[in-house]
């Protein structure tokens, strides 16, 4: 009976999806203001997903904030993970909670404007995205019969992780407990420490030999290109590439260094060691070829990766959106010996216009960083868990330390969000026990 009334309630939010069994995740839509802070009649439909199998009236709302990508795709199926295979899910099942995963404006199917022109992108900001979350929470709470006494546990990971404490500062009345996993809390125009941390982690896990082979591989490739020797490019099956075009060369190295960066950010210790073994048994060049081409026989066109950045159509590729956010708010451009800051500055100016100068971007990024300076003064900030895994290059941004900051030794990026059953790391176990304890207290408040 409760479930039927809930479904009727959501008709006003444009329900899509049919409940056919007990373990269904449904996607729904809610109309949002395009501009929450100025008088503007324009609206858009924001997608979110819910799982209400365990919900008991006035139970806690477990709300995961969507980040820089779709919440549902054939390859990632992100919401299925967060709403059915996460510690947040375990808590909802244990305490009769309601599971929600919102989609970030502009990403996925939450298309806020008719195109992605510079004029249209002005509404792609973190404050606007947080206002979307606030409005969705208010929408739930407006149903006083089922959510009137519900507490809100707000969760985010990586990019959406840093939105949690910021949200607690702006909307203290809409959050009762928070968890920002692997979230960066330092914003500056250049983050050269990122790749320093990447190579440090490679050496820590894979050994000095693996580290040196990777560094030597990058160095010899750069020297070969300088001498017009393209044999390594042929060996890596790279095409559509002008080796005398400096921008093309740097863009290629950005792609190549990202292969190693992604290895450290998204894989566990075993997979990092496995990659080092593969590099040792074959070659660094061979390893890069396999990762770039994903075992396809087609050649890898590094230059084609630039095309979506200039495409103003509503396409599935989100690289233009993320670049815009970095050029206007977030910064933290990852630089190295092979990818200088000028590469990113030139890209911002080339894609979005010449007003995107160093001074312009630096000012915007400083404004973002400023929002985190006085977070500790917020009472609700004291109820936000923050985590910094040891095996995470984003630890270079230095997580904000307060009474609920957890340094997770031996853990990888966002690993703590996984179900408790798969987490054997003792530091994560301690974190999850403490979160469980606080959630239990919410039920009794």
GROMACS .gro file of C-alpha atoms in nm:
model
  445
    1UNK     CA    1   0.000   0.000   0.000
    2UNK     CA    2   0.281   0.239   0.093
    3UNK     CA    3   0.458   0.174  -0.240
    4UNK     CA    4   0.144   0.247  -0.444
    5UNK     CA    5   0.091   0.581  -0.273
    6UNK     CA    6   0.457   0.671  -0.327
    7UNK     CA    7   0.427   0.601  -0.699
    8UNK     CA    8   0.114   0.817  -0.723
    9UNK     CA    9   0.298   1.094  -0.543
   10UNK     CA   10   0.572   1.094  -0.804
   11UNK     CA   11   0.336   1.149  -1.096
   12UNK     CA   12   0.385   1.522  -1.036
   13UNK     CA   13   0.756   1.470  -1.095
   14UNK     CA   14   0.703   1.296  -1.431
   15UNK     CA   15   0.746   0.931  -1.347
   16UNK     CA   16   0.903   0.709  -1.612
   17UNK     CA   17   0.967   0.341  -1.556
   18UNK     CA   18   0.755   0.049  -1.446
   19UNK     CA   19   0.802  -0.142  -1.123
   20UNK     CA   20   0.794  -0.510  -1.215
   21UNK     CA   21   0.973  -0.679  -0.926
   22UNK     CA   22   1.099  -0.618  -0.578
   23UNK     CA   23   1.447  -0.503  -0.674
   24UNK     CA   24   1.372  -0.233  -0.931
   25UNK     CA   25   1.562   0.090  -0.978
   26UNK     CA   26   1.345   0.354  -1.142
   27UNK     CA   27   1.439   0.673  -1.318
   28UNK     CA   28   1.230   0.984  -1.279
   29UNK     CA   29   1.235   1.348  -1.379
   30UNK     CA   30   1.178   1.675  -1.199
   31UNK     CA   31   1.144   2.021  -1.348
   32UNK     CA   32   1.424   2.252  -1.237
   33UNK     CA   33   1.486   2.622  -1.285
   34UNK     CA   34   1.762   2.690  -1.534
   35UNK     CA   35   1.876   2.977  -1.314
   36UNK     CA   36   1.802   2.945  -0.943
   37UNK     CA   37   1.954   3.283  -0.851
   38UNK     CA   38   1.805   3.528  -1.102
   39UNK     CA   39   1.460   3.588  -1.244
   40UNK     CA   40   1.443   3.355  -1.541
   41UNK     CA   41   1.133   3.162  -1.656
   42UNK     CA   42   1.331   2.889  -1.833
   43UNK     CA   43   1.329   2.538  -1.689
   44UNK     CA   44   1.465   2.195  -1.776
   45UNK     CA   45   1.396   1.838  -1.674
   46UNK     CA   46   1.656   1.681  -1.446
   47UNK     CA   47   1.679   1.305  -1.426
   48UNK     CA   48   1.727   1.110  -1.106
   49UNK     CA   49   1.697   0.749  -1.002
   50UNK     CA   50   1.539   0.595  -0.695
   51UNK     CA   51   1.518   0.263  -0.517
   52UNK     CA   52   1.234   0.242  -0.266
   53UNK     CA   53   1.227  -0.131  -0.186
   54UNK     CA   54   1.341  -0.084   0.174
   55UNK     CA   55   1.168   0.242   0.253
   56UNK     CA   56   0.961   0.286   0.564
   57UNK     CA   57   0.769   0.614   0.609
   58UNK     CA   58   0.994   0.888   0.749
   59UNK     CA   59   1.305   0.674   0.701
   60UNK     CA   60   1.635   0.837   0.610
   61UNK     CA   61   1.684   0.962   0.252
   62UNK     CA   62   2.020   0.832   0.127
   63UNK     CA   63   2.104   1.078  -0.148
   64UNK     CA   64   2.403   1.036  -0.381
   65UNK     CA   65   2.494   1.348  -0.581
   66UNK     CA   66   2.571   1.278  -0.946
   67UNK     CA   67   2.900   1.402  -1.087
   68UNK     CA   68   3.052   1.479  -1.425
   69UNK     CA   69   2.878   1.214  -1.632
   70UNK     CA   70   2.560   1.027  -1.702
   71UNK     CA   71   2.402   0.832  -1.417
   72UNK     CA   72   2.304   0.553  -1.652
   73UNK     CA   73   2.482   0.416  -1.956
   74UNK     CA   74   2.529   0.072  -2.112
   75UNK     CA   75   2.894   0.069  -2.007
   76UNK     CA   76   2.900   0.231  -1.663
   77UNK     CA   77   2.548   0.190  -1.520
   78UNK     CA   78   2.661   0.416  -1.238
   79UNK     CA   79   2.328   0.436  -1.056
   80UNK     CA   80   2.295   0.061  -1.046
   81UNK     CA   81   2.623   0.056  -0.857
   82UNK     CA   82   2.539   0.334  -0.611
   83UNK     CA   83   2.180   0.224  -0.550
   84UNK     CA   84   2.240  -0.150  -0.527
   85UNK     CA   85   2.612  -0.220  -0.475
   86UNK     CA   86   2.742   0.032  -0.226
   87UNK     CA   87   2.767   0.090   0.148
   88UNK     CA   88   2.500   0.358   0.109
   89UNK     CA   89   2.269   0.085  -0.023
   90UNK     CA   90   2.359  -0.143   0.268
   91UNK     CA   91   2.261   0.130   0.514
   92UNK     CA   92   1.930   0.197   0.340
   93UNK     CA   93   1.847  -0.173   0.351
   94UNK     CA   94   1.941  -0.196   0.718
   95UNK     CA   95   1.751   0.114   0.834
   96UNK     CA   96   1.454   0.129   0.597
   97UNK     CA   97   1.591   0.415   0.391
   98UNK     CA   98   1.504   0.570   0.057
   99UNK     CA   99   1.779   0.566  -0.210
  100UNK     CA  100   1.825   0.852  -0.457
  101UNK     CA  101   2.089   0.930  -0.720
  102UNK     CA  102   2.059   1.266  -0.895
  103UNK     CA  103   2.204   1.348  -1.235
  104UNK     CA  104   2.416   1.661  -1.269
  105UNK     CA  105   2.265   1.932  -1.488
  106UNK     CA  106   2.387   1.922  -1.851
  107UNK     CA  107   2.525   1.568  -1.817
  108UNK     CA  108   2.356   1.250  -1.934
  109UNK     CA  109   1.990   1.311  -2.013
  110UNK     CA  110   1.957   1.616  -1.787
  111UNK     CA  111   2.004   1.850  -2.079
  112UNK     CA  112   1.953   2.202  -1.949
  113UNK     CA  113   1.978   2.394  -2.277
  114UNK     CA  114   1.915   2.336  -2.647
  115UNK     CA  115   2.287   2.341  -2.727
  116UNK     CA  116   2.631   2.367  -2.563
  117UNK     CA  117   2.729   2.709  -2.694
  118UNK     CA  118   2.925   2.936  -2.462
  119UNK     CA  119   2.611   3.140  -2.396
  120UNK     CA  120   2.420   2.824  -2.298
  121UNK     CA  121   2.698   2.693  -2.072
  122UNK     CA  122   2.678   2.992  -1.836
  123UNK     CA  123   2.433   2.794  -1.621
  124UNK     CA  124   2.675   2.504  -1.577
  125UNK     CA  125   2.809   2.594  -1.234
  126UNK     CA  126   2.854   2.410  -0.906
  127UNK     CA  127   2.619   2.646  -0.715
  128UNK     CA  128   2.345   2.590  -0.975
  129UNK     CA  129   2.397   2.212  -0.950
  130UNK     CA  130   2.377   2.223  -0.571
  131UNK     CA  131   2.059   2.430  -0.595
  132UNK     CA  132   1.915   2.149  -0.812
  133UNK     CA  133   1.994   1.903  -0.534
  134UNK     CA  134   1.837   2.134  -0.275
  135UNK     CA  135   1.520   2.161  -0.481
  136UNK     CA  136   1.493   1.784  -0.520
  137UNK     CA  137   1.533   1.735  -0.144
  138UNK     CA  138   1.263   1.996  -0.081
  139UNK     CA  139   1.041   1.809  -0.327
  140UNK     CA  140   1.074   1.490  -0.126
  141UNK     CA  141   1.023   1.664   0.206
  142UNK     CA  142   0.707   1.834   0.079
  143UNK     CA  143   0.535   1.497   0.110
  144UNK     CA  144   0.503   1.526   0.486
  145UNK     CA  145   0.322   1.193   0.518
  146UNK     CA  146   0.617   0.990   0.397
  147UNK     CA  147   0.920   1.222   0.423
  148UNK     CA  148   0.815   1.487   0.673
  149UNK     CA  149   1.038   1.349   0.948
  150UNK     CA  150   1.299   1.195   0.718
  151UNK     CA  151   1.665   1.279   0.774
  152UNK     CA  152   1.893   1.340   0.476
  153UNK     CA  153   2.228   1.166   0.438
  154UNK     CA  154   2.408   1.331   0.147
  155UNK     CA  155   2.689   1.138  -0.023
  156UNK     CA  156   2.929   1.220  -0.306
  157UNK     CA  157   3.251   1.087  -0.453
  158UNK     CA  158   3.545   1.271  -0.610
  159UNK     CA  159   3.399   1.580  -0.784
  160UNK     CA  160   3.055   1.536  -0.628
  161UNK     CA  161   3.230   1.459  -0.300
  162UNK     CA  162   3.351   1.815  -0.255
  163UNK     CA  163   2.996   1.936  -0.316
  164UNK     CA  164   2.881   1.770   0.007
  165UNK     CA  165   3.053   2.003   0.259
  166UNK     CA  166   2.984   2.304   0.035
  167UNK     CA  167   2.616   2.205   0.031
  168UNK     CA  168   2.621   2.173   0.410
  169UNK     CA  169   2.746   2.530   0.430
  170UNK     CA  170   2.481   2.672   0.194
  171UNK     CA  171   2.184   2.454   0.289
  172UNK     CA  172   2.233   2.346   0.653
  173UNK     CA  173   1.860   2.289   0.695
  174UNK     CA  174   1.854   2.027   0.416
  175UNK     CA  175   2.133   1.795   0.531
  176UNK     CA  176   2.165   1.596   0.853
  177UNK     CA  177   2.474   1.387   0.772
  178UNK     CA  178   2.727   1.395   0.490
  179UNK     CA  179   3.007   1.191   0.333
  180UNK     CA  180   3.254   1.329   0.081
  181UNK     CA  181   3.467   1.045  -0.053
  182UNK     CA  182   3.806   1.115  -0.215
  183UNK     CA  183   3.710   1.476  -0.265
  184UNK     CA  184   3.957   1.747  -0.371
  185UNK     CA  185   3.945   2.050  -0.140
  186UNK     CA  186   4.215   2.266  -0.291
  187UNK     CA  187   4.157   2.452  -0.614
  188UNK     CA  188   4.426   2.630  -0.808
  189UNK     CA  189   4.497   2.682  -1.173
  190UNK     CA  190   4.779   2.426  -1.194
  191UNK     CA  191   4.804   2.093  -1.016
  192UNK     CA  192   5.149   1.967  -1.107
  193UNK     CA  193   5.153   1.763  -0.786
  194UNK     CA  194   4.898   1.523  -0.935
  195UNK     CA  195   5.140   1.341  -1.165
  196UNK     CA  196   5.416   1.360  -0.906
  197UNK     CA  197   5.181   1.163  -0.684
  198UNK     CA  198   5.090   0.925  -0.970
  199UNK     CA  199   5.453   0.826  -1.030
  200UNK     CA  200   5.518   0.807  -0.657
  201UNK     CA  201   5.231   0.557  -0.618
  202UNK     CA  202   5.352   0.354  -0.918
  203UNK     CA  203   5.693   0.321  -0.755
  204UNK     CA  204   5.541   0.243  -0.415
  205UNK     CA  205   5.329  -0.044  -0.551
  206UNK     CA  206   5.500  -0.156  -0.870
  207UNK     CA  207   5.858  -0.096  -0.763
  208UNK     CA  208   6.139   0.128  -0.881
  209UNK     CA  209   6.194  -0.076  -1.197
  210UNK     CA  210   5.837  -0.019  -1.316
  211UNK     CA  211   5.857   0.351  -1.232
  212UNK     CA  212   6.185   0.392  -1.418
  213UNK     CA  213   6.059   0.201  -1.723
  214UNK     CA  214   5.760   0.434  -1.751
  215UNK     CA  215   5.968   0.749  -1.711
  216UNK     CA  216   6.225   0.620  -1.960
  217UNK     CA  217   5.946   0.531  -2.202
  218UNK     CA  218   5.808   0.886  -2.197
  219UNK     CA  219   6.155   1.039  -2.228
  220UNK     CA  220   6.264   0.825  -2.522
  221UNK     CA  221   5.936   0.884  -2.705
  222UNK     CA  222   5.972   1.260  -2.668
  223UNK     CA  223   6.332   1.251  -2.788
  224UNK     CA  224   6.239   1.032  -3.085
  225UNK     CA  225   5.963   1.272  -3.195
  226UNK     CA  226   6.202   1.566  -3.168
  227UNK     CA  227   6.435   1.382  -3.407
  228UNK     CA  228   6.148   1.307  -3.651
  229UNK     CA  229   6.168   0.939  -3.559
  230UNK     CA  230   5.810   0.812  -3.572
  231UNK     CA  231   5.882   0.441  -3.530
  232UNK     CA  232   5.740   0.433  -3.176
  233UNK     CA  233   5.423   0.605  -3.299
  234UNK     CA  234   5.388   0.334  -3.561
  235UNK     CA  235   5.451   0.070  -3.296
  236UNK     CA  236   5.172   0.218  -3.081
  237UNK     CA  237   4.943   0.223  -3.386
  238UNK     CA  238   4.883   0.599  -3.363
  239UNK     CA  239   4.741   0.775  -3.669
  240UNK     CA  240   4.606   1.117  -3.770
  241UNK     CA  241   4.898   1.273  -3.591
  242UNK     CA  242   5.128   1.553  -3.707
  243UNK     CA  243   5.452   1.501  -3.516
  244UNK     CA  244   5.583   1.847  -3.607
  245UNK     CA  245   5.275   2.018  -3.465
  246UNK     CA  246   5.368   2.104  -3.106
  247UNK     CA  247   5.005   2.118  -2.988
  248UNK     CA  248   4.943   1.771  -3.136
  249UNK     CA  249   5.254   1.637  -2.963
  250UNK     CA  250   5.155   1.775  -2.623
  251UNK     CA  251   4.799   1.651  -2.668
  252UNK     CA  252   4.934   1.304  -2.739
  253UNK     CA  253   5.141   1.313  -2.421
  254UNK     CA  254   4.833   1.429  -2.230
  255UNK     CA  255   4.655   1.118  -2.357
  256UNK     CA  256   4.951   0.893  -2.272
  257UNK     CA  257   5.010   1.029  -1.922
  258UNK     CA  258   4.637   0.996  -1.856
  259UNK     CA  259   4.669   0.621  -1.920
  260UNK     CA  260   4.901   0.599  -1.620
  261UNK     CA  261   4.698   0.850  -1.421
  262UNK     CA  262   4.381   0.645  -1.475
  263UNK     CA  263   4.563   0.329  -1.376
  264UNK     CA  264   4.646   0.480  -1.038
  265UNK     CA  265   4.313   0.657  -0.988
  266UNK     CA  266   4.072   0.381  -1.083
  267UNK     CA  267   4.254   0.052  -1.021
  268UNK     CA  268   4.352  -0.130  -0.704
  269UNK     CA  269   4.700  -0.239  -0.592
  270UNK     CA  270   4.675  -0.577  -0.762
  271UNK     CA  271   4.589  -0.424  -1.100
  272UNK     CA  272   4.866  -0.166  -1.072
  273UNK     CA  273   5.112  -0.447  -1.002
  274UNK     CA  274   4.964  -0.645  -1.291
  275UNK     CA  275   5.020  -0.349  -1.523
  276UNK     CA  276   5.381  -0.320  -1.408
  277UNK     CA  277   5.433  -0.690  -1.476
  278UNK     CA  278   5.290  -0.645  -1.826
  279UNK     CA  279   5.522  -0.351  -1.894
  280UNK     CA  280   5.818  -0.555  -1.772
  281UNK     CA  281   5.728  -0.864  -1.977
  282UNK     CA  282   5.652  -0.675  -2.300
  283UNK     CA  283   5.735  -0.305  -2.317
  284UNK     CA  284   5.591   0.028  -2.211
  285UNK     CA  285   5.514   0.104  -2.575
  286UNK     CA  286   5.321  -0.220  -2.608
  287UNK     CA  287   5.127  -0.149  -2.290
  288UNK     CA  288   5.026   0.197  -2.412
  289UNK     CA  289   4.918   0.058  -2.749
  290UNK     CA  290   4.686  -0.193  -2.585
  291UNK     CA  291   4.533   0.066  -2.353
  292UNK     CA  292   4.488   0.331  -2.620
  293UNK     CA  293   4.333   0.096  -2.870
  294UNK     CA  294   4.153  -0.124  -2.615
  295UNK     CA  295   4.280  -0.429  -2.806
  296UNK     CA  296   4.117  -0.301  -3.127
  297UNK     CA  297   4.295  -0.337  -3.460
  298UNK     CA  298   4.200   0.021  -3.549
  299UNK     CA  299   4.466   0.284  -3.505
  300UNK     CA  300   4.440   0.543  -3.227
  301UNK     CA  301   4.371   0.897  -3.350
  302UNK     CA  302   4.476   1.123  -3.064
  303UNK     CA  303   4.378   1.437  -3.256
  304UNK     CA  304   4.015   1.324  -3.285
  305UNK     CA  305   3.982   1.359  -2.907
  306UNK     CA  306   3.983   1.737  -2.962
  307UNK     CA  307   3.676   1.734  -3.189
  308UNK     CA  308   3.404   1.696  -2.920
  309UNK     CA  309   3.549   1.994  -2.732
  310UNK     CA  310   3.428   2.227  -3.007
  311UNK     CA  311   3.097   2.053  -3.072
  312UNK     CA  312   2.807   2.264  -2.945
  313UNK     CA  313   2.546   1.997  -3.020
  314UNK     CA  314   2.388   1.787  -2.747
  315UNK     CA  315   2.609   1.481  -2.785
  316UNK     CA  316   2.689   1.196  -2.547
  317UNK     CA  317   3.056   1.297  -2.512
  318UNK     CA  318   3.085   1.517  -2.203
  319UNK     CA  319   3.443   1.640  -2.253
  320UNK     CA  320   3.331   1.992  -2.356
  321UNK     CA  321   3.123   2.021  -2.041
  322UNK     CA  322   3.403   1.914  -1.808
  323UNK     CA  323   3.658   2.138  -1.981
  324UNK     CA  324   3.421   2.432  -1.940
  325UNK     CA  325   3.389   2.362  -1.568
  326UNK     CA  326   3.766   2.345  -1.533
  327UNK     CA  327   3.818   2.666  -1.734
  328UNK     CA  328   3.555   2.860  -1.539
  329UNK     CA  329   3.551   2.722  -1.185
  330UNK     CA  330   3.761   2.422  -1.093
  331UNK     CA  331   4.106   2.458  -1.248
  332UNK     CA  332   4.343   2.193  -1.110
  333UNK     CA  333   4.485   2.139  -1.458
  334UNK     CA  334   4.710   1.837  -1.437
  335UNK     CA  335   5.053   1.927  -1.570
  336UNK     CA  336   5.379   1.738  -1.597
  337UNK     CA  337   5.718   1.749  -1.767
  338UNK     CA  338   5.533   1.658  -2.087
  339UNK     CA  339   5.214   1.866  -2.053
  340UNK     CA  340   5.271   2.231  -1.953
  341UNK     CA  341   5.009   2.469  -1.818
  342UNK     CA  342   5.012   2.666  -2.143
  343UNK     CA  343   4.861   2.364  -2.318
  344UNK     CA  344   4.549   2.389  -2.100
  345UNK     CA  345   4.532   2.768  -2.117
  346UNK     CA  346   4.556   2.758  -2.497
  347UNK     CA  347   4.283   2.492  -2.505
  348UNK     CA  348   4.048   2.702  -2.290
  349UNK     CA  349   4.104   3.005  -2.514
  350UNK     CA  350   4.079   2.805  -2.835
  351UNK     CA  351   3.755   2.628  -2.737
  352UNK     CA  352   3.573   2.903  -2.546
  353UNK     CA  353   3.727   3.233  -2.658
  354UNK     CA  354   4.021   3.458  -2.586
  355UNK     CA  355   3.874   3.609  -2.270
  356UNK     CA  356   3.974   3.279  -2.108
  357UNK     CA  357   4.320   3.406  -2.022
  358UNK     CA  358   4.542   3.305  -1.732
  359UNK     CA  359   4.417   3.600  -1.524
  360UNK     CA  360   4.051   3.527  -1.600
  361UNK     CA  361   4.074   3.155  -1.519
  362UNK     CA  362   4.291   3.211  -1.212
  363UNK     CA  363   4.040   3.458  -1.068
  364UNK     CA  364   3.751   3.216  -1.123
  365UNK     CA  365   3.936   2.925  -0.964
  366UNK     CA  366   4.037   3.134  -0.663
  367UNK     CA  367   3.671   3.219  -0.611
  368UNK     CA  368   3.592   2.847  -0.595
  369UNK     CA  369   3.875   2.779  -0.353
  370UNK     CA  370   3.759   3.065  -0.132
  371UNK     CA  371   3.430   2.884  -0.064
  372UNK     CA  372   3.617   2.618   0.136
  373UNK     CA  373   3.817   2.846   0.361
  374UNK     CA  374   3.561   2.885   0.636
  375UNK     CA  375   3.383   2.552   0.609
  376UNK     CA  376   3.490   2.447   0.956
  377UNK     CA  377   3.280   2.727   1.106
  378UNK     CA  378   2.965   2.557   0.976
  379UNK     CA  379   2.792   2.349   1.243
  380UNK     CA  380   2.672   2.094   0.985
  381UNK     CA  381   3.030   2.057   0.859
  382UNK     CA  382   3.098   1.874   1.185
  383UNK     CA  383   2.858   1.603   1.062
  384UNK     CA  384   3.033   1.554   0.729
  385UNK     CA  385   3.274   1.262   0.688
  386UNK     CA  386   3.571   1.332   0.460
  387UNK     CA  387   3.807   1.066   0.328
  388UNK     CA  388   4.148   1.074   0.165
  389UNK     CA  389   4.275   0.738   0.035
  390UNK     CA  390   4.649   0.681   0.042
  391UNK     CA  391   4.664   0.534  -0.311
  392UNK     CA  392   4.500   0.830  -0.479
  393UNK     CA  393   4.679   1.098  -0.680
  394UNK     CA  394   4.406   1.346  -0.583
  395UNK     CA  395   4.551   1.334  -0.232
  396UNK     CA  396   4.783   1.601  -0.375
  397UNK     CA  397   4.497   1.848  -0.313
  398UNK     CA  398   4.519   1.780   0.062
  399UNK     CA  399   4.186   1.692   0.215
  400UNK     CA  400   4.052   1.934   0.475
  401UNK     CA  401   4.131   1.797   0.818
  402UNK     CA  402   3.871   1.819   1.091
  403UNK     CA  403   3.716   1.583   1.346
  404UNK     CA  404   3.565   1.358   1.076
  405UNK     CA  405   3.854   1.336   0.831
  406UNK     CA  406   3.976   0.981   0.767
  407UNK     CA  407   4.312   0.906   0.605
  408UNK     CA  408   4.260   0.563   0.450
  409UNK     CA  409   4.592   0.382   0.428
  410UNK     CA  410   4.615   0.127   0.149
  411UNK     CA  411   4.286   0.247  -0.005
  412UNK     CA  412   4.221   0.370  -0.360
  413UNK     CA  413   4.005   0.647  -0.507
  414UNK     CA  414   3.646   0.620  -0.374
  415UNK     CA  415   3.705   0.262  -0.258
  416UNK     CA  416   3.531   0.342   0.069
  417UNK     CA  417   3.196   0.377  -0.113
  418UNK     CA  418   3.188   0.003  -0.186
  419UNK     CA  419   2.972  -0.239   0.015
  420UNK     CA  420   3.110  -0.328   0.357
  421UNK     CA  421   3.121  -0.697   0.261
  422UNK     CA  422   3.392  -0.638   0.000
  423UNK     CA  423   3.597  -0.399   0.211
  424UNK     CA  424   3.866  -0.573   0.414
  425UNK     CA  425   4.080  -0.261   0.460
  426UNK     CA  426   4.088  -0.197   0.839
  427UNK     CA  427   4.088   0.181   0.795
  428UNK     CA  428   3.779   0.165   0.574
  429UNK     CA  429   3.616  -0.076   0.818
  430UNK     CA  430   3.661   0.181   1.097
  431UNK     CA  431   3.514   0.455   0.879
  432UNK     CA  432   3.209   0.248   0.784
  433UNK     CA  433   3.145   0.149   1.146
  434UNK     CA  434   3.152   0.516   1.248
  435UNK     CA  435   2.917   0.614   0.964
  436UNK     CA  436   2.680   0.331   1.057
  437UNK     CA  437   2.678   0.454   1.415
  438UNK     CA  438   2.588   0.808   1.308
  439UNK     CA  439   2.315   0.685   1.073
  440UNK     CA  440   2.171   0.479   1.356
  441UNK     CA  441   2.162   0.794   1.571
  442UNK     CA  442   1.968   0.971   1.296
  443UNK     CA  443   1.690   0.716   1.332
  444UNK     CA  444   1.651   0.802   1.701
  445UNK     CA  445   1.679   1.182   1.681
   0.00000   0.00000   0.00000
